[in-house]
Short mmCIF file of C-alpha atoms in Angstrom, two decimals:
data_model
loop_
_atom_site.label_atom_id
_atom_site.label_comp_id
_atom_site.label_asym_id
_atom_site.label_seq_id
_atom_site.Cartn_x
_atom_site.Cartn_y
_atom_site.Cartn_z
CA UNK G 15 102.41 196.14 -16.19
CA UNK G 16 102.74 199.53 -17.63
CA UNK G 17 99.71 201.59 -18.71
CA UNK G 18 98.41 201.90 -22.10
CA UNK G 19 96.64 205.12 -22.60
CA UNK G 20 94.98 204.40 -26.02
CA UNK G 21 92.78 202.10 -24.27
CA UNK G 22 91.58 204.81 -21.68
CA UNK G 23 87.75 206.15 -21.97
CA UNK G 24 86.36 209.43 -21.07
CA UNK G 25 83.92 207.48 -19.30
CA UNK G 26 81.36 210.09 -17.29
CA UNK G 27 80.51 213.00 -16.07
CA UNK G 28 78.79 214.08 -12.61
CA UNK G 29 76.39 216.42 -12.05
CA UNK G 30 74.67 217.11 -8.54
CA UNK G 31 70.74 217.27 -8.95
CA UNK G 32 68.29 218.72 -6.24
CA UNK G 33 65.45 215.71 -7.33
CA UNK G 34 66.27 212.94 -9.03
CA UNK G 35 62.90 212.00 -10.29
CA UNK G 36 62.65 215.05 -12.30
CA UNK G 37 65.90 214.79 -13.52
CA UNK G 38 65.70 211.04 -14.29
CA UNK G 39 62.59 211.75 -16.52
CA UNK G 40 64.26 214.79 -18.37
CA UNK G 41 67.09 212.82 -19.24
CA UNK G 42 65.32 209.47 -20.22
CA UNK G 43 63.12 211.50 -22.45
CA UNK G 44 66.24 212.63 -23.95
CA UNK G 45 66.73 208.89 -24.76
CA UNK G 46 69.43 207.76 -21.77
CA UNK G 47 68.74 204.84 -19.76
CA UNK G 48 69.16 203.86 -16.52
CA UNK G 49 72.38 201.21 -16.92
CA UNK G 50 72.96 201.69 -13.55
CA UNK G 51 72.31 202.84 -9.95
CA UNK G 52 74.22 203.12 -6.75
CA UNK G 53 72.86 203.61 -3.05
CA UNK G 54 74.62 204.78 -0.26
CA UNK G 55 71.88 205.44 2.90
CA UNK G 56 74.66 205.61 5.11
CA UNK G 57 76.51 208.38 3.58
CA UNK G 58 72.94 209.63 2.17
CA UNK G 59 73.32 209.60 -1.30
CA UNK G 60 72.65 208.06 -4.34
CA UNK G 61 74.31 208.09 -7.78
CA UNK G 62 72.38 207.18 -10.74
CA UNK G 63 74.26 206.80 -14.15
CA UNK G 64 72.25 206.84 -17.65
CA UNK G 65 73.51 206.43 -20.99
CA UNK G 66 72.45 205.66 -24.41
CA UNK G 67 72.02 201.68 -24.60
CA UNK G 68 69.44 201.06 -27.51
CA UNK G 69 71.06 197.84 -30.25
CA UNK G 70 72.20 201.10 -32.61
CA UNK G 71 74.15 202.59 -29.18
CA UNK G 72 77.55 202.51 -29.77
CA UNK G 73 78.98 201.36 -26.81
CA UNK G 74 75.12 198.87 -26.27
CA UNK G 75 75.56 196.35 -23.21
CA UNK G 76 78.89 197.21 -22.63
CA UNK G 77 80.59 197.21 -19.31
CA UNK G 78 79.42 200.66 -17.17
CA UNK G 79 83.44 201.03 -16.71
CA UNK G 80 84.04 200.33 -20.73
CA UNK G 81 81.61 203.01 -21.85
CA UNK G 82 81.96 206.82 -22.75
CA UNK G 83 79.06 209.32 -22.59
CA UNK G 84 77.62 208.11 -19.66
CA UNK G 85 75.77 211.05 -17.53
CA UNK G 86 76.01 210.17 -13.27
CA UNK G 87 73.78 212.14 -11.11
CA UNK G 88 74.62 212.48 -7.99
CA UNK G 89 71.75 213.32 -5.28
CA UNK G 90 72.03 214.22 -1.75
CA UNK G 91 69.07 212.98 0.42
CA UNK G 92 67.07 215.48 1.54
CA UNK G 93 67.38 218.23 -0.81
CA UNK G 94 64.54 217.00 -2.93
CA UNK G 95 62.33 218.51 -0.13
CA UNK G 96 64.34 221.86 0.58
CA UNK G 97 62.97 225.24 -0.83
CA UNK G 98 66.14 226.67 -0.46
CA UNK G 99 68.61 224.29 -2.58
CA UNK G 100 69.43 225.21 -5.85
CA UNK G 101 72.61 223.69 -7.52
CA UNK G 102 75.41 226.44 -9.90
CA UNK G 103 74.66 225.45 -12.97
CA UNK G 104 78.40 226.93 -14.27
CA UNK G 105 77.07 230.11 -16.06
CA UNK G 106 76.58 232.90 -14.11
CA UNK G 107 79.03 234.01 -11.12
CA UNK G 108 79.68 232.45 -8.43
CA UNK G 109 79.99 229.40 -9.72
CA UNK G 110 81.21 230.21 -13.35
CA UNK G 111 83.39 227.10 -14.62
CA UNK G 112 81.56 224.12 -15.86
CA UNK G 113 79.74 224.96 -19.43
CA UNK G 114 77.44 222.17 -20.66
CA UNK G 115 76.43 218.26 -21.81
CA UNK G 116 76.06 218.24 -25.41
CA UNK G 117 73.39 215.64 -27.36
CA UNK G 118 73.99 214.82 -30.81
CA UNK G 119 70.36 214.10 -32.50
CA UNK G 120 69.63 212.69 -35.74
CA UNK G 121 67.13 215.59 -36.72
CA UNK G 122 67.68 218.76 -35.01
CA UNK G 123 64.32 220.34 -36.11
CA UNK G 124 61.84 217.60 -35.04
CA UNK G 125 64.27 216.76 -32.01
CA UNK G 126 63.50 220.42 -30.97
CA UNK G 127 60.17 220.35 -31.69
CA UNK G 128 59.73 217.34 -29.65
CA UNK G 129 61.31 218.62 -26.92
CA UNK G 130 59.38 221.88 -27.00
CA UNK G 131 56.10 219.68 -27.26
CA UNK G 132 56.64 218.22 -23.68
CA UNK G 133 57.29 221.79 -21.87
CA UNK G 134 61.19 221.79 -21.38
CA UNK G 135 62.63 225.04 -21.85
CA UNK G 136 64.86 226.35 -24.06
CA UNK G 137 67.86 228.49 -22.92
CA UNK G 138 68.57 228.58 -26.78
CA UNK G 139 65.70 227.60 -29.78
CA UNK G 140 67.82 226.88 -32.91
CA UNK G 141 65.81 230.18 -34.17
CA UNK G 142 67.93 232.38 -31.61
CA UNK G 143 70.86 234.41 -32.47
CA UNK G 144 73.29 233.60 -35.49
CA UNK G 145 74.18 229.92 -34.86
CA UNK G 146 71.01 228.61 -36.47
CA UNK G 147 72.45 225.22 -36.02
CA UNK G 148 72.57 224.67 -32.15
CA UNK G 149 69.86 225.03 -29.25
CA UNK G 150 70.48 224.97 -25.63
CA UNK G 151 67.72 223.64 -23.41
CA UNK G 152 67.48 223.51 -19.64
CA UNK G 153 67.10 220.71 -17.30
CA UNK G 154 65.07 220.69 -14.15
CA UNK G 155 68.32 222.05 -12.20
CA UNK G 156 69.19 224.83 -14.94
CA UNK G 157 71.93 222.68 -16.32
CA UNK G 158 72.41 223.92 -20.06
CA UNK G 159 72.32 220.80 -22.33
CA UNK G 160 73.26 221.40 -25.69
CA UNK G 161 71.18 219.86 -28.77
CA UNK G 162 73.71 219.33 -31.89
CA UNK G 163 73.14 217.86 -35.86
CA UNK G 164 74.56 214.46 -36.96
CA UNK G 165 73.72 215.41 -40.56
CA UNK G 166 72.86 218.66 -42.47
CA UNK G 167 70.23 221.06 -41.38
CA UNK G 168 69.06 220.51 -45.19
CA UNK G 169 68.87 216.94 -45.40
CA UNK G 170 66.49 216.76 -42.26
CA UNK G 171 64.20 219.89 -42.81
CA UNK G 172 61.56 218.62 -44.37
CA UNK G 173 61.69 215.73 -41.88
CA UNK G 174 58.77 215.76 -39.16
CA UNK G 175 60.44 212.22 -37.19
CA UNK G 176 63.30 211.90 -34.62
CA UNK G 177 64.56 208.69 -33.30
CA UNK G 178 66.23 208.85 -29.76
CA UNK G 179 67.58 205.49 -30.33
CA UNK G 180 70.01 207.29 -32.99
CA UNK G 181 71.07 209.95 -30.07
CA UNK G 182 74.75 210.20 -28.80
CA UNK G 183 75.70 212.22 -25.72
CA UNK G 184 78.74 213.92 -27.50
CA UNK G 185 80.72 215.80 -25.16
CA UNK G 186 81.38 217.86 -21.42
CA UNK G 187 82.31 221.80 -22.00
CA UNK G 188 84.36 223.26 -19.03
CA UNK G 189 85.70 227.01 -19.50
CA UNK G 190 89.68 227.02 -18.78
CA UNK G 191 91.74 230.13 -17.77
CA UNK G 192 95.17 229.02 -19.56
CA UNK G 193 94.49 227.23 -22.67
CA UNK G 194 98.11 226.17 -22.84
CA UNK G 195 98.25 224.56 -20.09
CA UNK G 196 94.96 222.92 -19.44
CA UNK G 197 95.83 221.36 -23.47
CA UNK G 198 99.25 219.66 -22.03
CA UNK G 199 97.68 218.57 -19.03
CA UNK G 200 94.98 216.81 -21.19
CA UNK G 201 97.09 215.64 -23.87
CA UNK G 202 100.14 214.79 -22.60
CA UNK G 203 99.07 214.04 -18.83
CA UNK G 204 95.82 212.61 -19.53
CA UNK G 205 96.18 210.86 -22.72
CA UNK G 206 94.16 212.84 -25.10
CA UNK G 207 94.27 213.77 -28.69
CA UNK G 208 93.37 217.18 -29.89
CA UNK G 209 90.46 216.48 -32.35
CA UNK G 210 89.68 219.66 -33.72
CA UNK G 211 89.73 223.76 -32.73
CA UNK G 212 87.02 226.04 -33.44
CA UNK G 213 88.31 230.04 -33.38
CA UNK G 214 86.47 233.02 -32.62
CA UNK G 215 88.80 235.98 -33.11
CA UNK G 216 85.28 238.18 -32.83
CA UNK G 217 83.74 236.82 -29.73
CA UNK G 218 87.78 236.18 -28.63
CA UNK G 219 87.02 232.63 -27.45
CA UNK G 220 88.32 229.04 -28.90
CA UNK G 221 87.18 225.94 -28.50
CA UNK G 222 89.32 222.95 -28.34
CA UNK G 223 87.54 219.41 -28.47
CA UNK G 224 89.73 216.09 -26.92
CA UNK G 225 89.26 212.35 -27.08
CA UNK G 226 90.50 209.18 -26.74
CA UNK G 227 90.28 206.61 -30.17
CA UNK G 228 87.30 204.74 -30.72
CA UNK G 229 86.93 201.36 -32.02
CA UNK G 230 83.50 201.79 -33.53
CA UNK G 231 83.34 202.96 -37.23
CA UNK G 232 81.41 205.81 -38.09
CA UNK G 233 78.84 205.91 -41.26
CA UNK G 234 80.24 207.97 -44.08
CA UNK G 235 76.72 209.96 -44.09
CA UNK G 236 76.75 211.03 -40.59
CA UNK G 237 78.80 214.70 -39.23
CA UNK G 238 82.15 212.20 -37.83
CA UNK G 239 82.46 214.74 -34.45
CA UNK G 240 78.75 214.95 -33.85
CA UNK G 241 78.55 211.05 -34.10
CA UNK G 242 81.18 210.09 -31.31
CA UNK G 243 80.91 209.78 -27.97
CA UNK G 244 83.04 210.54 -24.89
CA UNK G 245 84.48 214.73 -25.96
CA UNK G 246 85.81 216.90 -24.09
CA UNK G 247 85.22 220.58 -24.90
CA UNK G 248 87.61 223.04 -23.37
CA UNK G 249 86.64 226.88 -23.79
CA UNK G 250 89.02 229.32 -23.43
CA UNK G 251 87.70 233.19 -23.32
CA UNK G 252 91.19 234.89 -24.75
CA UNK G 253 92.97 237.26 -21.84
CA UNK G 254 92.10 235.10 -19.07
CA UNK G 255 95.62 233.82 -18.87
CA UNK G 256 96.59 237.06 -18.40
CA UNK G 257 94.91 237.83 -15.16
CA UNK G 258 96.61 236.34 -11.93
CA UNK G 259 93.51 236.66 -9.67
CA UNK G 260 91.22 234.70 -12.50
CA UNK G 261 90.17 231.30 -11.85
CA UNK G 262 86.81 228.87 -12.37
CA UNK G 263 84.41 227.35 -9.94
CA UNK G 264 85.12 223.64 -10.16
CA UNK G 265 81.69 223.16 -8.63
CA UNK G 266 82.52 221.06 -5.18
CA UNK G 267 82.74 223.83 -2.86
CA UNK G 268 79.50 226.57 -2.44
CA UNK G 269 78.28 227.16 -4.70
CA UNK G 270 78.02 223.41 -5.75
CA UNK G 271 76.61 221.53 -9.15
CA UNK G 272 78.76 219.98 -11.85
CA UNK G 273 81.14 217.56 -9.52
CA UNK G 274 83.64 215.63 -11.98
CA UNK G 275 84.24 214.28 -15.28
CA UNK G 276 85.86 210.25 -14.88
CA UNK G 277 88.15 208.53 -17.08
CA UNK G 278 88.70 204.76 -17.24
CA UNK G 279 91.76 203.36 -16.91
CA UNK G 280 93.18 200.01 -18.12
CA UNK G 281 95.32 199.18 -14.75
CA UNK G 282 94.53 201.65 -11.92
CA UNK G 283 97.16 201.04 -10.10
CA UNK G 284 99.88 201.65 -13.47
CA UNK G 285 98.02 204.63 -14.43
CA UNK G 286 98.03 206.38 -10.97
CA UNK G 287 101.70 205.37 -10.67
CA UNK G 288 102.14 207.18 -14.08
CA UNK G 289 100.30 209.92 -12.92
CA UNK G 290 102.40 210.92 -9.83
CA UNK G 291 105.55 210.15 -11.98
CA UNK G 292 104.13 213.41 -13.87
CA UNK G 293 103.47 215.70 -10.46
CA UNK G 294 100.01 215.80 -10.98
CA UNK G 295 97.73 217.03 -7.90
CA UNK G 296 95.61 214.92 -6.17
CA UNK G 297 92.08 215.23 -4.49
CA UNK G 298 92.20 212.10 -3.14
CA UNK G 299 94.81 209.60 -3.31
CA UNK G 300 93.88 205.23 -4.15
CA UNK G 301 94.79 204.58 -0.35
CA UNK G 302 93.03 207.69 1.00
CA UNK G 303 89.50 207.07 2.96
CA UNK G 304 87.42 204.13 2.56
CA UNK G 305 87.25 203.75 -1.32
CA UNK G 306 90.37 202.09 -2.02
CA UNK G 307 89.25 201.41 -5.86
CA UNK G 308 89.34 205.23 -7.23
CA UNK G 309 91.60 208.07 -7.25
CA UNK G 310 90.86 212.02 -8.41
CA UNK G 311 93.54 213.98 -9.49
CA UNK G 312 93.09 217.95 -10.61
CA UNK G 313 93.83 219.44 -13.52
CA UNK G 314 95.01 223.24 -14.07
CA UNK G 315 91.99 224.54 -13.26
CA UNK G 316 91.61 222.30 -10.17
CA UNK G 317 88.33 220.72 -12.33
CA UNK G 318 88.07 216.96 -10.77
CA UNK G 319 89.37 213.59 -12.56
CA UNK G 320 87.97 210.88 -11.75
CA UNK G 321 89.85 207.60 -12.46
CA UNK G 322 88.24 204.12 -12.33
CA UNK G 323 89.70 200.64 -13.67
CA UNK G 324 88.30 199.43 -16.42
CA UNK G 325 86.73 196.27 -15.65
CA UNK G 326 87.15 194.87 -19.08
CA UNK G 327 90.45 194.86 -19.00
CA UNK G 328 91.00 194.38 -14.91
CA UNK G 329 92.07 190.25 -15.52
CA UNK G 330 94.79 191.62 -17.50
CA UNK G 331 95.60 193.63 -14.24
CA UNK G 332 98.24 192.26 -11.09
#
């Protein structure tokens, strides 16, 4: 059975966090929920995935595998209790690579406001700077989470309500060095579509945003790229191609944070067999160790892929 890549799903990304009952609250008052949790006491860790699952969710009660937007923190026992551990966030050097999770809201102002109200801090207000339409705010590890608008800043200003139920988490930003390649290797490697390009000639960065097709409509009112789920934002800073010794932190060696982003894969076995057909590189192999039922390839900037079957469509599967 061959692979069909239109049914592939950016399905998560991982992020390592130093306690997970901070974190957990942060992103629950966000709006995620817990969908799912995973212990492992012998290897002494524990992954916990959230995502948005309220009836007006677009992806509500699906299968964990059949989802996109789905956020997986990863904690290592112990470092809860350790002065001394503090994850890269992806910002500042070392570390520099991985960018940001972005939220879509359905009213940026009182979404903002509401945040502010319970004591989170901002990295960004939407007050800040010339983008008066954006905020960054911080999660207990420093992570940068990104607060975008589903509609107009004009139709929701004199607004004072926001409804998580309405939220989306809209896409991963990683920073690439070759823009180039890292765009063939997710398009014509991984399956993506190009879904739009944002140009900075004055700041001499581009971003380029990737996805896979949805099967959920969109309502004509809403901003269509704030309202999906499951983007991937690539950043390229311009020259950095041009530099031989320049490369990103993919965040699994020291110093550590973001881990991987995951995509889900009709037939594992097919799509890892098409994979290797196309020389990719791989971190770890379907046969290699004990986990026999996911593989992680690397992509230019040796960033890690997670790939998963899709357990919606595994009976269809040899």
């Amino acid at each position: 059975m061959a692979t069909n890549l239109s049914k592939y799903r950016f399905n998560h990304s991982m992020i390592r966090v130093k306690n997970p009952e901070a974190s957990l609250k942060f992103y629950q008052f966000l709006g995620l929920k817990l969908i799912d949790t995973v212990k492992n006491p012998s290897s002494k860790f524990d992954l916990y995935f959230l995502a948005f699952d309220s009836p007006a969710a677009v992806s509500h009660r699906s299968l964990r595998s059949d989802r996109e937007g789905i956020i997986e923190l990863t904690h290592n026992y112990g470092t809860e209790s350790d002065p001394n551990y503090k994850v890269a966030n992806g910002n500042s050097d070392p570390g520099r690579g991985f960018g940001h999770l972005c939220i879509s809201v359905d009213n940026i102002q009182a979404a903002c406001a509401r945040i502010e109200k319970e004591g989170y801090q901002f990295k960004k207000n939407l007050t800040d700077g010339q983008m008066r339409d954006i905020a960054f705010v911080l999660d207990p590890d420093g992570y940068w989470v990104e607060i975008i608008a589903q509609k107009p800043l004009e139709e929701t200003a004199a607004i004072e309500q926001t409804d998580v139920t309405s939220y989306r988490m809209n896409h991963t930003m990683i920073r690439v060095r070759d823009a180039e390649k890292s765009l063939a290797f997710y398009k014509d490697i991984m399956g993506m579509s190009l879904l739009s390009t944002f140009n900075n000639d004055a700041a001499k960065f581009t971003n380029y945003f990737l996805g896979y097709p949805i099967s959920y409509t969109i309502p004509p009112s809403s901003n269509a790229a704030a309202y999906r789920e499951g983007i991937l934002e690539l950043t390229w800073n311009h020259g950095t191609e041009a530099d031989p010794n320049f490369s990103y932190h993919s965040g699994n060696s020291e110093p550590q944070g973001f881990g991987h982003t995951c995509v889900s894969v009709d037939d594992l076995e097919a799509a890892c067999e098409r994979l290797e057909k196309n020389n990719v590189q791989w971190q770890k192999w379907l046969t290699d160790g004990r986990m026999k039922d996911i593989a992680f390839v690397l992509d230019p900037d040796g960033y890690w892929i997670e790939i998963i079957q899709n357990e919606k469509f595994k009976k269809l599967a040899p």
